[in-house]
Amino acid sequence: MALERTFSIIKPDATKRNLTGKIAAKFEEAGLRIVASKRIQLTLAQAQQFYGVHAERPFFGELCEFMISEPIVVQVLEGENAIAKNREVMGATNPADADAGTIRKEFALSIGENSVHGSDAPETAAEEIAFFFSGLELVG
Ligand code: DAT
Ligand code: MG
């Protein structure tokens, strides 16, 4: 399979606890290359747009408030099968269900404050990368 790219966020609960490096190391250990990375703070409008697919869910308000509560680190990860590989390294959405060794098992605080976001399909990966990065910022 050709190289694939996926989009990742190191979320506020993780940046607040100074876990950016430990989480980035998990990506690199899994063979994912960080080809773009920046620390930003989202506005409420940006968080609502990014998570628009969840707008009707009961946790939407809480999710968006959490995502703007501290800076985040947005990254593009590249590798063979990067989308699936990243989801594997992340672990299940609820850390209680996550496998040993995954980021969410080791670091997540709860289903909401779960340390990382990762794209779930090629279409969403492309959209999410374009939402945060210009082509010039992707250095493979
Ligand atoms: P994932 O982040 O594993 O792709 P998702 O896309 O279903 O999970 O949900 C997006 C985020 O929304 C998730 O990382 C945390 C939050 N979330 C999901 N289900 C939740 C719930 N039942 N209660 C609180 N927050 C939830
Ligand atoms: Mg998702």
Short mmCIF file of C-alpha atoms and ligand atoms in Angstrom, two decimals:
data_model
loop_
_atom_site.label_atom_id
_atom_site.label_comp_id
_atom_site.label_asym_id
_atom_site.label_seq_id
_atom_site.Cartn_x
_atom_site.Cartn_y
_atom_site.Cartn_z
CA MET A 1 0.00 0.00 0.00
CA ALA A 2 1.17 3.53 -0.75
CA LEU A 3 1.95 6.07 1.94
CA GLU A 4 -1.17 7.52 3.48
CA ARG A 5 -1.71 10.65 5.57
CA THR A 6 -4.01 11.16 8.52
CA PHE A 7 -4.89 14.05 10.78
CA SER A 8 -4.29 14.04 14.54
CA ILE A 9 -5.04 16.33 17.47
CA ILE A 10 -3.33 16.16 20.83
CA LYS A 11 -6.25 17.43 22.91
CA PRO A 12 -6.40 19.96 25.80
CA ASP A 13 -6.27 17.38 28.61
CA ALA A 14 -2.95 16.13 27.19
CA THR A 15 -1.30 19.48 26.37
CA LYS A 16 -2.28 20.72 29.85
CA ARG A 17 -0.48 17.77 31.46
CA ASN A 18 2.61 18.29 29.28
CA LEU A 19 2.12 15.00 27.41
CA THR A 20 2.73 16.29 23.87
CA GLY A 21 6.15 14.64 23.56
CA LYS A 22 5.08 11.32 25.06
CA ILE A 23 2.13 11.10 22.67
CA ALA A 24 4.20 12.12 19.65
CA ALA A 25 6.69 9.39 20.59
CA LYS A 26 3.86 6.82 20.42
CA PHE A 27 3.15 7.86 16.83
CA GLU A 28 6.81 7.65 15.86
CA GLU A 29 7.28 4.28 17.58
CA ALA A 30 4.36 2.97 15.50
CA GLY A 31 6.15 4.01 12.30
CA LEU A 32 4.10 7.15 11.69
CA ARG A 33 6.08 10.20 10.54
CA ILE A 34 4.99 13.64 11.78
CA VAL A 35 5.05 15.65 8.54
CA ALA A 36 3.36 18.76 9.97
CA SER A 37 2.79 19.98 13.53
CA LYS A 38 1.60 23.15 15.22
CA ARG A 39 0.25 24.26 18.58
CA ILE A 40 -2.89 26.38 18.29
CA GLN A 41 -5.90 27.41 20.35
CA LEU A 42 -9.27 26.92 18.69
CA THR A 43 -12.10 29.43 18.77
CA LEU A 44 -15.56 28.12 19.66
CA ALA A 45 -16.70 28.59 16.05
CA GLN A 46 -13.73 26.54 14.77
CA ALA A 47 -14.38 23.74 17.28
CA GLN A 48 -18.07 23.64 16.32
CA GLN A 49 -17.18 23.49 12.63
CA PHE A 50 -14.55 20.80 13.11
CA TYR A 51 -16.89 18.58 15.14
CA GLY A 52 -19.98 19.53 13.08
CA VAL A 53 -20.75 15.86 12.40
CA HIS A 54 -21.54 15.51 16.12
CA ALA A 55 -23.72 18.66 16.33
CA GLU A 56 -26.86 16.73 17.29
CA ARG A 57 -25.19 14.58 19.95
CA PRO A 58 -25.92 15.35 23.61
CA PHE A 59 -22.23 15.84 24.39
CA PHE A 60 -21.60 18.37 21.57
CA GLY A 61 -21.55 21.49 23.79
CA GLU A 62 -19.28 19.87 26.35
CA LEU A 63 -16.99 18.55 23.59
CA CYS A 64 -16.56 21.98 21.97
CA GLU A 65 -15.99 23.75 25.32
CA PHE A 66 -13.36 21.15 26.19
CA MET A 67 -11.61 21.55 22.82
CA ILE A 68 -11.16 25.31 23.37
CA SER A 69 -10.19 25.06 27.05
CA GLU A 70 -6.42 24.86 26.41
CA PRO A 71 -4.13 24.86 23.37
CA ILE A 72 -4.07 21.78 21.16
CA VAL A 73 -1.38 20.33 18.88
CA VAL A 74 -2.57 19.53 15.37
CA GLN A 75 -0.45 17.15 13.31
CA VAL A 76 -0.36 15.30 10.03
CA LEU A 77 0.92 11.73 10.33
CA GLU A 78 2.23 9.81 7.33
CA GLY A 79 2.90 6.11 6.88
CA GLU A 80 1.69 2.84 5.44
CA ASN A 81 -1.97 2.49 6.35
CA ALA A 82 -1.66 5.61 8.50
CA ILE A 83 -5.37 6.12 9.21
CA ALA A 84 -5.95 2.63 10.63
CA LYS A 85 -2.54 2.51 12.29
CA ASN A 86 -3.19 5.78 14.11
CA ARG A 87 -6.63 4.58 15.28
CA GLU A 88 -4.88 1.48 16.62
CA VAL A 89 -2.26 3.50 18.51
CA MET A 90 -4.99 5.81 19.88
CA GLY A 91 -7.16 3.01 21.30
CA ALA A 92 -10.92 2.98 21.84
CA THR A 93 -12.85 6.26 22.34
CA ASN A 94 -13.61 5.31 25.95
CA PRO A 95 -10.30 4.69 27.75
CA ALA A 96 -12.02 2.03 29.86
CA ASP A 97 -12.35 -0.03 26.64
CA ALA A 98 -8.89 0.77 25.22
CA ASP A 99 -6.22 -1.91 24.83
CA ALA A 100 -3.06 -1.87 26.93
CA GLY A 101 -0.28 0.24 25.47
CA THR A 102 -2.60 2.57 23.55
CA ILE A 103 -2.49 6.34 24.06
CA ARG A 104 -6.00 6.48 25.49
CA LYS A 105 -5.36 3.59 27.89
CA GLU A 106 -2.20 5.23 29.18
CA PHE A 107 -3.19 8.89 29.20
CA ALA A 108 -6.93 9.56 28.71
CA LEU A 109 -8.94 10.81 31.68
CA SER A 110 -12.45 9.94 30.46
CA ILE A 111 -14.51 9.32 27.30
CA GLY A 112 -14.66 13.10 26.77
CA GLU A 113 -11.15 14.03 27.84
CA ASN A 114 -9.51 11.31 25.81
CA SER A 115 -6.21 12.94 24.82
CA VAL A 116 -6.26 12.46 21.03
CA HIS A 117 -8.34 12.80 17.88
CA GLY A 118 -7.59 10.82 14.73
CA SER A 119 -9.33 10.81 11.34
CA ASP A 120 -11.56 7.79 10.70
CA ALA A 121 -11.47 7.49 6.87
CA PRO A 122 -9.60 8.81 3.80
CA GLU A 123 -12.29 11.43 3.06
CA THR A 124 -12.32 12.84 6.60
CA ALA A 125 -8.51 12.74 6.75
CA ALA A 126 -8.27 14.89 3.60
CA GLU A 127 -10.92 17.32 4.87
CA GLU A 128 -9.39 17.62 8.33
CA ILE A 129 -5.85 18.14 7.02
CA ALA A 130 -7.11 20.90 4.69
CA PHE A 131 -9.03 22.52 7.57
CA PHE A 132 -5.80 23.14 9.51
CA PHE A 133 -2.88 23.06 7.07
CA SER A 134 -1.88 24.53 3.72
CA GLY A 135 0.05 22.39 1.26
CA LEU A 136 3.20 24.39 2.02
CA GLU A 137 3.10 23.24 5.65
CA LEU A 138 3.20 19.52 4.78
CA VAL A 139 6.80 18.43 4.55
CA GLY A 140 7.03 14.70 3.85
P1 DAT B 1 -13.30 9.19 18.29
O1 DAT B 1 -12.65 10.41 18.87
O2 DAT B 1 -12.76 7.91 18.89
O3 DAT B 1 -13.29 9.17 16.78
P2 DAT B 1 -16.13 9.91 18.10
O4 DAT B 1 -15.81 10.43 16.74
O5 DAT B 1 -17.26 8.95 18.25
O6 DAT B 1 -14.84 9.22 18.77
O7 DAT B 1 -16.43 11.12 19.08
C1 DAT B 1 -15.68 12.32 19.01
C2 DAT B 1 -15.35 12.78 20.40
O8 DAT B 1 -16.54 13.11 21.10
C3 DAT B 1 -14.68 11.72 21.29
O9 DAT B 1 -13.30 11.62 21.09
C4 DAT B 1 -15.02 12.21 22.66
C5 DAT B 1 -16.41 12.80 22.49
N1 DAT B 1 -17.42 11.78 22.84
C6 DAT B 1 -17.83 10.73 22.10
N2 DAT B 1 -18.77 10.01 22.74
C7 DAT B 1 -18.97 10.65 23.93
C8 DAT B 1 -19.81 10.41 25.05
N3 DAT B 1 -20.65 9.37 25.08
N4 DAT B 1 -19.74 11.28 26.09
C9 DAT B 1 -18.89 12.34 26.08
N5 DAT B 1 -18.07 12.63 25.05
C10 DAT B 1 -18.10 11.80 24.00
MG MG B 2 -14.25 10.35 15.42
#
